[in-house]
mmCIF file of C-alpha atoms and ligand atoms in Angstrom:
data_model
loop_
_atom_site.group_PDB
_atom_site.id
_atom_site.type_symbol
_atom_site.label_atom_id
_atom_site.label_comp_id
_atom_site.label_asym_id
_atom_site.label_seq_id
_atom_site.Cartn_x
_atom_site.Cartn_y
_atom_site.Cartn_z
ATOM 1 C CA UNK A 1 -5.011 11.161 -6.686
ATOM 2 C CA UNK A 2 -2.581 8.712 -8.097
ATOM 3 C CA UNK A 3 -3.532 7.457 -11.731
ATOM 4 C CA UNK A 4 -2.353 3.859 -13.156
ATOM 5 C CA UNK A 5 -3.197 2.758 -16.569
ATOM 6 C CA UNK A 6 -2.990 -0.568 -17.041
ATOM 7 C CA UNK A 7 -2.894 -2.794 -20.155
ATOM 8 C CA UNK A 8 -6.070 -4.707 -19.441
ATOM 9 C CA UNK A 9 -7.271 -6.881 -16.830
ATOM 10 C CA UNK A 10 -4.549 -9.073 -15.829
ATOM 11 C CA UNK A 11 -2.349 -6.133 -15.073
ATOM 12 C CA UNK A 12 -4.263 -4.149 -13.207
ATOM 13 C CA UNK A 13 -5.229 -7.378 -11.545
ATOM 14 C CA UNK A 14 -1.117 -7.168 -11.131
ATOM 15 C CA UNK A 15 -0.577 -3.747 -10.585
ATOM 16 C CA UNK A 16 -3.580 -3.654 -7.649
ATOM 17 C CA UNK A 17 -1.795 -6.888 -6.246
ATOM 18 C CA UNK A 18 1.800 -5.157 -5.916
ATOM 19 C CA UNK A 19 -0.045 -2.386 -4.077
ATOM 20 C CA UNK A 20 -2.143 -4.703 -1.752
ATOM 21 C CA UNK A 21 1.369 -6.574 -1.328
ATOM 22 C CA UNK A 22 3.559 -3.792 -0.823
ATOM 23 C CA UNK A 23 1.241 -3.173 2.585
ATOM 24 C CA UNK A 24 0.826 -6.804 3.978
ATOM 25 C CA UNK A 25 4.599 -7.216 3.901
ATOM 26 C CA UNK A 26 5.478 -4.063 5.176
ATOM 27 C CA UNK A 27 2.278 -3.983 7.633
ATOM 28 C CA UNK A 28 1.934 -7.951 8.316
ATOM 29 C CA UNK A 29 -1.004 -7.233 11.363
ATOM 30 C CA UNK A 30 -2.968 -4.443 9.550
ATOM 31 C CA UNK A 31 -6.530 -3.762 8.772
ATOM 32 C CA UNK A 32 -7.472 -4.231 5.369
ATOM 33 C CA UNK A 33 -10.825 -2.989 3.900
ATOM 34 C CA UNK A 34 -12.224 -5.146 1.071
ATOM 35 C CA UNK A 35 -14.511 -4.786 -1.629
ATOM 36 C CA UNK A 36 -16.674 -7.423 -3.959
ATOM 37 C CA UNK A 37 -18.107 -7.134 -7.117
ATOM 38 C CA UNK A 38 -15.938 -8.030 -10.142
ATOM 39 C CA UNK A 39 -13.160 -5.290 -10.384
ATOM 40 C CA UNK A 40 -11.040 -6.771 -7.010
ATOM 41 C CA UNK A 41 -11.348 -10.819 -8.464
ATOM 42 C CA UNK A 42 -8.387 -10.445 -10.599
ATOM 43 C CA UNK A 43 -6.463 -8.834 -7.946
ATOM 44 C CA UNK A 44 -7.819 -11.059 -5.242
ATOM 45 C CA UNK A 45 -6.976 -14.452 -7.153
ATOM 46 C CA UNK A 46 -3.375 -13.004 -7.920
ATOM 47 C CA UNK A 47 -3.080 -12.390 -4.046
ATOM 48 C CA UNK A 48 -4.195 -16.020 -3.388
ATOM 49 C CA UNK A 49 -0.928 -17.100 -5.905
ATOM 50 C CA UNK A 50 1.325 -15.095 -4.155
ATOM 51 C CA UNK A 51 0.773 -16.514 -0.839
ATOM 52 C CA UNK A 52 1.133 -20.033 -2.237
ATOM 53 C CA UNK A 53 3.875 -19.319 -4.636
ATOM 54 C CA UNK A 54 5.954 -16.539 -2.801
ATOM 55 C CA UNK A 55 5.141 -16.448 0.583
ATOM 56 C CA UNK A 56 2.849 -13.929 0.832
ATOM 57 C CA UNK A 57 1.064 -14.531 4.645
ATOM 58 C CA UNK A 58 -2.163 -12.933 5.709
ATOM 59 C CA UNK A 59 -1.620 -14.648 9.104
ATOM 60 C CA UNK A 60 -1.670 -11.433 10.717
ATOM 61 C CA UNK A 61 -3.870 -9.965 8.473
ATOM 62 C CA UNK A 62 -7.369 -8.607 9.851
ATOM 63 C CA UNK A 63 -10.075 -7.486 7.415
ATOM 64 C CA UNK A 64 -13.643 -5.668 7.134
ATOM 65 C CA UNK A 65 -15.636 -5.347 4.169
ATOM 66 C CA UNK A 66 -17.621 -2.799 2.770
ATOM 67 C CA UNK A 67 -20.678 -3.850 2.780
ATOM 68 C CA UNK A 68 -23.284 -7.255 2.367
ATOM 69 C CA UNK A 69 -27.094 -7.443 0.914
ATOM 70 C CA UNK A 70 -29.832 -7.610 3.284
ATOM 71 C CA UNK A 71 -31.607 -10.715 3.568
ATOM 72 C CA UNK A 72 -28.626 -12.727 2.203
ATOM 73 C CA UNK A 73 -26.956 -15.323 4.933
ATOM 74 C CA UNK A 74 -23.721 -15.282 4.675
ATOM 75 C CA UNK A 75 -24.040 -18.872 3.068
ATOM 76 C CA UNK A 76 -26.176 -18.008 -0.118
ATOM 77 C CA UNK A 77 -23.884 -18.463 -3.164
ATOM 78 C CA UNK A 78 -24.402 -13.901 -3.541
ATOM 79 C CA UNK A 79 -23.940 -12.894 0.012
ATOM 80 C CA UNK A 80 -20.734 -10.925 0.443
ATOM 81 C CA UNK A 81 -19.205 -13.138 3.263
ATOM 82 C CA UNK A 82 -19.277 -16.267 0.378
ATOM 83 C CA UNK A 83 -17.862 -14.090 -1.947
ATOM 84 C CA UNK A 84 -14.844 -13.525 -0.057
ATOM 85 C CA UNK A 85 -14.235 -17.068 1.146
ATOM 86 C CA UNK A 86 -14.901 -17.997 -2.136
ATOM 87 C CA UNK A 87 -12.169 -15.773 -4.299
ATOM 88 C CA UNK A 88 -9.388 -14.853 -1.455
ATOM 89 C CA UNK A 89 -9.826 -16.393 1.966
ATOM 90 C CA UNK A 90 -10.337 -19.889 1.562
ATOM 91 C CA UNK A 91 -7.134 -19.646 -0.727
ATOM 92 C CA UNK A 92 -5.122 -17.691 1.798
ATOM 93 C CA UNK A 93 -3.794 -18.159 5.506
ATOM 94 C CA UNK A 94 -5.476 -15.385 6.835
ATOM 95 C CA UNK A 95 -7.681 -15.915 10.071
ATOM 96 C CA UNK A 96 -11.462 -16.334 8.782
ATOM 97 C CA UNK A 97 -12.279 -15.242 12.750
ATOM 98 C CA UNK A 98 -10.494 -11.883 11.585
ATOM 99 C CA UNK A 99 -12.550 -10.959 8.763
ATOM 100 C CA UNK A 100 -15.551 -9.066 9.231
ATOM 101 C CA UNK A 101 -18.865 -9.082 6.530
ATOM 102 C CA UNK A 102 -21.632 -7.329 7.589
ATOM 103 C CA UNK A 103 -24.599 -9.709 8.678
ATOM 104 C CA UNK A 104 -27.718 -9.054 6.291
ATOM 105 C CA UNK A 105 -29.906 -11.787 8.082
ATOM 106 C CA UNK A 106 -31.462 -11.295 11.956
ATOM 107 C CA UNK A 107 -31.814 -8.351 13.698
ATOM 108 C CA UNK A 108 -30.705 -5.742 11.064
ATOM 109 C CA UNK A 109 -30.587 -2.583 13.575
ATOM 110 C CA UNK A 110 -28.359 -4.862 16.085
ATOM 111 C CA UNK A 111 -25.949 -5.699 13.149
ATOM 112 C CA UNK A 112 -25.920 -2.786 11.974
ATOM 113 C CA UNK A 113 -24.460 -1.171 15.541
ATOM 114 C CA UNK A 114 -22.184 -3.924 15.496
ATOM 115 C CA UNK A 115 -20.506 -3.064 11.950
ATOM 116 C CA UNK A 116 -20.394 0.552 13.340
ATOM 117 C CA UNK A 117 -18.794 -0.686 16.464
ATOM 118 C CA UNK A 118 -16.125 -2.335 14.652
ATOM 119 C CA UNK A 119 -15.436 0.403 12.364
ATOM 120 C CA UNK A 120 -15.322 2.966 15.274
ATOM 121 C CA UNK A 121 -12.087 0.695 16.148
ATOM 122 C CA UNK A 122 -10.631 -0.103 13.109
ATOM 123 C CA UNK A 123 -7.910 1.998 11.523
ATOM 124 C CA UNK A 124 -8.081 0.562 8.073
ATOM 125 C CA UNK A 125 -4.442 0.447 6.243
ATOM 126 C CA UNK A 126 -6.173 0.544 2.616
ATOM 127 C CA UNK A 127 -9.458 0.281 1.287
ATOM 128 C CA UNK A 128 -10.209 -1.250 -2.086
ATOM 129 C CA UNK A 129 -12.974 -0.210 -3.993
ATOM 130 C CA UNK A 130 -15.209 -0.797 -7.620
ATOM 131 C CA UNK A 131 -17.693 1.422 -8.687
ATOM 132 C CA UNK A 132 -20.881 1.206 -9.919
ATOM 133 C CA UNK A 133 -22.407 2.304 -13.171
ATOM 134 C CA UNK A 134 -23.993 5.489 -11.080
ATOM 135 C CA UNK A 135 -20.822 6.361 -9.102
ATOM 136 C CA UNK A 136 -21.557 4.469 -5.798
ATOM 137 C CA UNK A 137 -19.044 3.132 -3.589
ATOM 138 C CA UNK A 138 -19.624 0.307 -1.367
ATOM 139 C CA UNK A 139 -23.525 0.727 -1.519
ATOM 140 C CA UNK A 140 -23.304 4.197 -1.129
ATOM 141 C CA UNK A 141 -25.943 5.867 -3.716
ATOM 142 C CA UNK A 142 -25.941 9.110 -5.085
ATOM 143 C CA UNK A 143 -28.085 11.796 -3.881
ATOM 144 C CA UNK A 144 -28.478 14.944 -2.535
ATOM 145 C CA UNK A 145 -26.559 13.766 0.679
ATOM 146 C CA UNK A 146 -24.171 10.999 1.819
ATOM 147 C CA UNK A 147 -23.935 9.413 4.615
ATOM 148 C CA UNK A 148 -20.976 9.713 7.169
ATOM 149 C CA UNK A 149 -21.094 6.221 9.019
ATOM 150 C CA UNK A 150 -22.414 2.634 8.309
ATOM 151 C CA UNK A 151 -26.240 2.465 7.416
ATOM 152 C CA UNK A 152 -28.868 0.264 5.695
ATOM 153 C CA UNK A 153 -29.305 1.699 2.251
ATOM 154 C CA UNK A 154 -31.953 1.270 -0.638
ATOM 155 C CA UNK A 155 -30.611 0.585 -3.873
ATOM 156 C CA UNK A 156 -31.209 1.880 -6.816
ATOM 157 C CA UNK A 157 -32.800 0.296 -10.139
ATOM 158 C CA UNK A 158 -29.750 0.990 -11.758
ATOM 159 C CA UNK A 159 -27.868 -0.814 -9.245
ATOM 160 C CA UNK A 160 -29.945 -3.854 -9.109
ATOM 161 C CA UNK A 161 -30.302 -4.166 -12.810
ATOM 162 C CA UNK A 162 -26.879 -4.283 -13.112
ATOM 163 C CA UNK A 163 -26.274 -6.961 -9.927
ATOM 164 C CA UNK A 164 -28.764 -9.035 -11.518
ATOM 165 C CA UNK A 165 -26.218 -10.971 -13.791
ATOM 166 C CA UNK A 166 -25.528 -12.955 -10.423
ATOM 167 C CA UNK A 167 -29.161 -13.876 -9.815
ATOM 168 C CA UNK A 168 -31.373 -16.229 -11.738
ATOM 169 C CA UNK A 169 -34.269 -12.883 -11.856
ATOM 170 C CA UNK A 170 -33.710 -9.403 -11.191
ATOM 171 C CA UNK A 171 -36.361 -9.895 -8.581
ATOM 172 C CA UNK A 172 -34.295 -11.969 -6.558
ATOM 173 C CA UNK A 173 -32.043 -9.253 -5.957
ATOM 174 C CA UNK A 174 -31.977 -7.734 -2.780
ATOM 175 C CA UNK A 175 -33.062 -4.273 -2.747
ATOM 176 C CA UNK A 176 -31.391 -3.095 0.504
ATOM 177 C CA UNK A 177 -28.103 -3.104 1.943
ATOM 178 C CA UNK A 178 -25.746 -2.600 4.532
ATOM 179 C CA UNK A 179 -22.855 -0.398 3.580
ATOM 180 C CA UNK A 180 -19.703 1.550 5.011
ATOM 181 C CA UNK A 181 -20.386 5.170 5.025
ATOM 182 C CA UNK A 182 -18.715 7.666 2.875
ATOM 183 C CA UNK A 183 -17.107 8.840 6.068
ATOM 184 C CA UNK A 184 -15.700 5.061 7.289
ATOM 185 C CA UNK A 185 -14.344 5.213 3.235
ATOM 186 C CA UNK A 186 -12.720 8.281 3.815
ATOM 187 C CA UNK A 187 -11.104 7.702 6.909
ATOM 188 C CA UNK A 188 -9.133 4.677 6.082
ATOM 189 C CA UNK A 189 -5.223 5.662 5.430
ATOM 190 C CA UNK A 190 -5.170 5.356 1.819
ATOM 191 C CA UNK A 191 -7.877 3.760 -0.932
ATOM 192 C CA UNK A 192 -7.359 2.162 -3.970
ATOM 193 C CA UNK A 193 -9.980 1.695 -7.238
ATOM 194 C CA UNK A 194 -9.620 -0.354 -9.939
ATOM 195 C CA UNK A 195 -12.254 0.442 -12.752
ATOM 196 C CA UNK A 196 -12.603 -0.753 -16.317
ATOM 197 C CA UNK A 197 -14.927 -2.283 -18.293
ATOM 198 C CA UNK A 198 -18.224 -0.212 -19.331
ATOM 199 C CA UNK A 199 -17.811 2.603 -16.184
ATOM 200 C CA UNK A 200 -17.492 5.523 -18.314
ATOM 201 C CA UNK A 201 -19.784 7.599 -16.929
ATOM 202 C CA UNK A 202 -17.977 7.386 -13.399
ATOM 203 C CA UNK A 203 -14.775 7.078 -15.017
ATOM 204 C CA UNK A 204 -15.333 10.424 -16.387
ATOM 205 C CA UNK A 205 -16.306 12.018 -13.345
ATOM 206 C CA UNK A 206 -13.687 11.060 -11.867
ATOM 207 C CA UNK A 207 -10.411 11.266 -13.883
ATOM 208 C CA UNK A 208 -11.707 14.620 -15.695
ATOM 209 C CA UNK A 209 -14.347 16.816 -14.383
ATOM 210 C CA UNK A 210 -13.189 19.066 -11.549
ATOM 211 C CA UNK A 211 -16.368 18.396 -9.335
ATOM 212 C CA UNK A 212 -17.336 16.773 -5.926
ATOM 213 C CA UNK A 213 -21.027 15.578 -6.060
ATOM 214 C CA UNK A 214 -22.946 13.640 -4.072
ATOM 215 C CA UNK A 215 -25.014 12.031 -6.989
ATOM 216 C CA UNK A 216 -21.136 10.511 -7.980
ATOM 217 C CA UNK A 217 -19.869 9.390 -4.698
ATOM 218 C CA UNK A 218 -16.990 8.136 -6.763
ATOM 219 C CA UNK A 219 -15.657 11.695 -7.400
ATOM 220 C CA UNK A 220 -15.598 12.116 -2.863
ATOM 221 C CA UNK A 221 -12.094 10.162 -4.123
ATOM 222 C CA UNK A 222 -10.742 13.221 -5.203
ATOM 223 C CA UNK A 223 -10.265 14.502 -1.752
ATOM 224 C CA UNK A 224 -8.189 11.900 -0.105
ATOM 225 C CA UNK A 225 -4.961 12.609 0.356
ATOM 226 C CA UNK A 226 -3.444 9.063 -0.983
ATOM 227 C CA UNK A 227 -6.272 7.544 -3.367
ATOM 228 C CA UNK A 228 -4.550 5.062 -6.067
ATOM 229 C CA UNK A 229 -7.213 4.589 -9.410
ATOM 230 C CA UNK A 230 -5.862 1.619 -11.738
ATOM 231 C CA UNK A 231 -7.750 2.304 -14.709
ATOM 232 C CA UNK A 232 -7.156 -0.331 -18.142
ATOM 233 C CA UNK A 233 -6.526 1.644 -20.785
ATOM 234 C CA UNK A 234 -9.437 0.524 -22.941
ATOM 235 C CA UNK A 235 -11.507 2.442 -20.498
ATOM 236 C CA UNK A 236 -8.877 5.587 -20.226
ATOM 237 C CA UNK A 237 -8.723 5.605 -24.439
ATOM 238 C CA UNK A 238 -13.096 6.002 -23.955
ATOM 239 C CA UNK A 239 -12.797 8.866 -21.736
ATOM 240 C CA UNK A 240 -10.183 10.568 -23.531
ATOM 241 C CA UNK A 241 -7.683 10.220 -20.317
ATOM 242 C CA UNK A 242 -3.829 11.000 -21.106
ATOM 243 C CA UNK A 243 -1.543 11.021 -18.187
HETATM 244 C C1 GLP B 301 -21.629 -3.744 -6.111
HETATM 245 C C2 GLP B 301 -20.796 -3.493 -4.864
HETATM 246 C C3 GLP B 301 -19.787 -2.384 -5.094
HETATM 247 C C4 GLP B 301 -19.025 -2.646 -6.376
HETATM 248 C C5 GLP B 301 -20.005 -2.636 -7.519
HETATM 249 C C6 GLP B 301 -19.341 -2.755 -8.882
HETATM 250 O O1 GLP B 301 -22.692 -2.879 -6.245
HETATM 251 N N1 GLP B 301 -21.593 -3.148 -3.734
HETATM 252 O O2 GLP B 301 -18.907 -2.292 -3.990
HETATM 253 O O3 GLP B 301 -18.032 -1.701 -6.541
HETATM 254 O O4 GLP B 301 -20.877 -3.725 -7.313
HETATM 255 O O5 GLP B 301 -19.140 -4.068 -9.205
HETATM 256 P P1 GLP B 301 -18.304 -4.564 -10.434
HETATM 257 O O6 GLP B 301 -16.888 -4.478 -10.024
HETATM 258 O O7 GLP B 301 -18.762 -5.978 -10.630
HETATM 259 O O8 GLP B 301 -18.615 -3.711 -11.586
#
């Protein structure tokens, strides 16, 4: 696993973009897996600069993201699918018919078959991830088992307590999910995790214990052979993390 400390926000909001760049120009019709929450924004709204200041073109671009609430349409203001528009594909020229956001309205079981369909197909280039406070990726929560492929999952308290900054009550936030497995994580070429702020629980797990466990799904990032974490420092200083 590849470590990068970065000064604070704004350059690993940099140092995530060179990465993310680095692919699209050498890989202009690839796959590129995408993640929400507020980790990937910096890096996102540095992407949408590039293409309008240095050419940067998505045109070829195709993407699928990890993962969307259940019962949000894709137009509520927290759905997944407006949260990408909103911060990267409304500001760049990629094809909106080539990104993918799981649908969390309708006939759950019948999208749920279709996001497995299109990850059976999908080779994707590099996945980006956050983390939660309890180590989940994508909505993948820890317990005594993971799952492989896409699935509906229940989240937990912790999870929604700390979503709930993006919803007028914590009881308006969803409580289930549709996420990537930890198998359609694994399987794209190469992943890349930004983390900072308050995550040094999973941080820790991570960067220093020695351990694969299920109740971290973080630490499953351990065994992929080209993983990329861009920590900020304040957060590497907490955990005691030297290079
Ligand atoms: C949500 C998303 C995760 C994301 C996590 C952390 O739970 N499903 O994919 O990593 O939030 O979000 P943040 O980056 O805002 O801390």
């Amino acid at each position: 696993m590849k470590i990068i400390v970065a000064n604070d926000p704004e350059d690993a909001a940099r140092k995530a973009a060179d990465l993310i760049e680095s692919v699209v120009r050498e890989e202009p019709d690839c796959t590129l897996g995408l993640a929400t929450g507020s980790s990937p924004v910096g890096m996102y709204r540095e992407l949408a600069r590039r293409h309008k200041e240095e050419d940067l073109d998505f045109s070829g671009i195709s993407s699928v993201n990890l993962d969307e609430y259940v019962g949000l349409d894709g137009t509520h203001e927290q759905s997944y699918r407006y949260f990408m528009n909103d911060n990267l594909f409304d500001h760049i020229n990629i094809d909106k018919e080539k990104t993918y956001v799981a649908k969390g309205t309708g006939d759950i079981e019948a999208n749920l078959k279709e996001f497995n369909e299109i990850l059976d197909k999908t080779d994707i280039r590099i996945q980006v991830l956050g983390v939660g406070p309890d180590g989940h990726l994508g909505f993948n929560e820890p317990g005594d088992t993971l799952y492989d492929k896409a699935h509906e999952e229940t989240l937990d308290d912790s999870t929604i307590e700390a979503n709930k900054r993006f919803f007028a009550t914590k009881e308006d936030v969803p409580t289930k999910a549709l996420t990537m497995g930890m198998g359609n994580i694994m399987r794209a070429q190469s992943l890349l995790m930004i983390i900072g702020g308050n995550k040094e629980e999973a941080a820790r797990r991570l960067l220093i214990e020695d351990k694969i466990d299920p109740r971290c799904p973080a630490t499953f990032m351990r065994m992929h052979r080209d993983a990329t974490v861009i920590i900020e420092k304040e957060l590497a200083d907490k955990i005691g993390y030297t290079p």
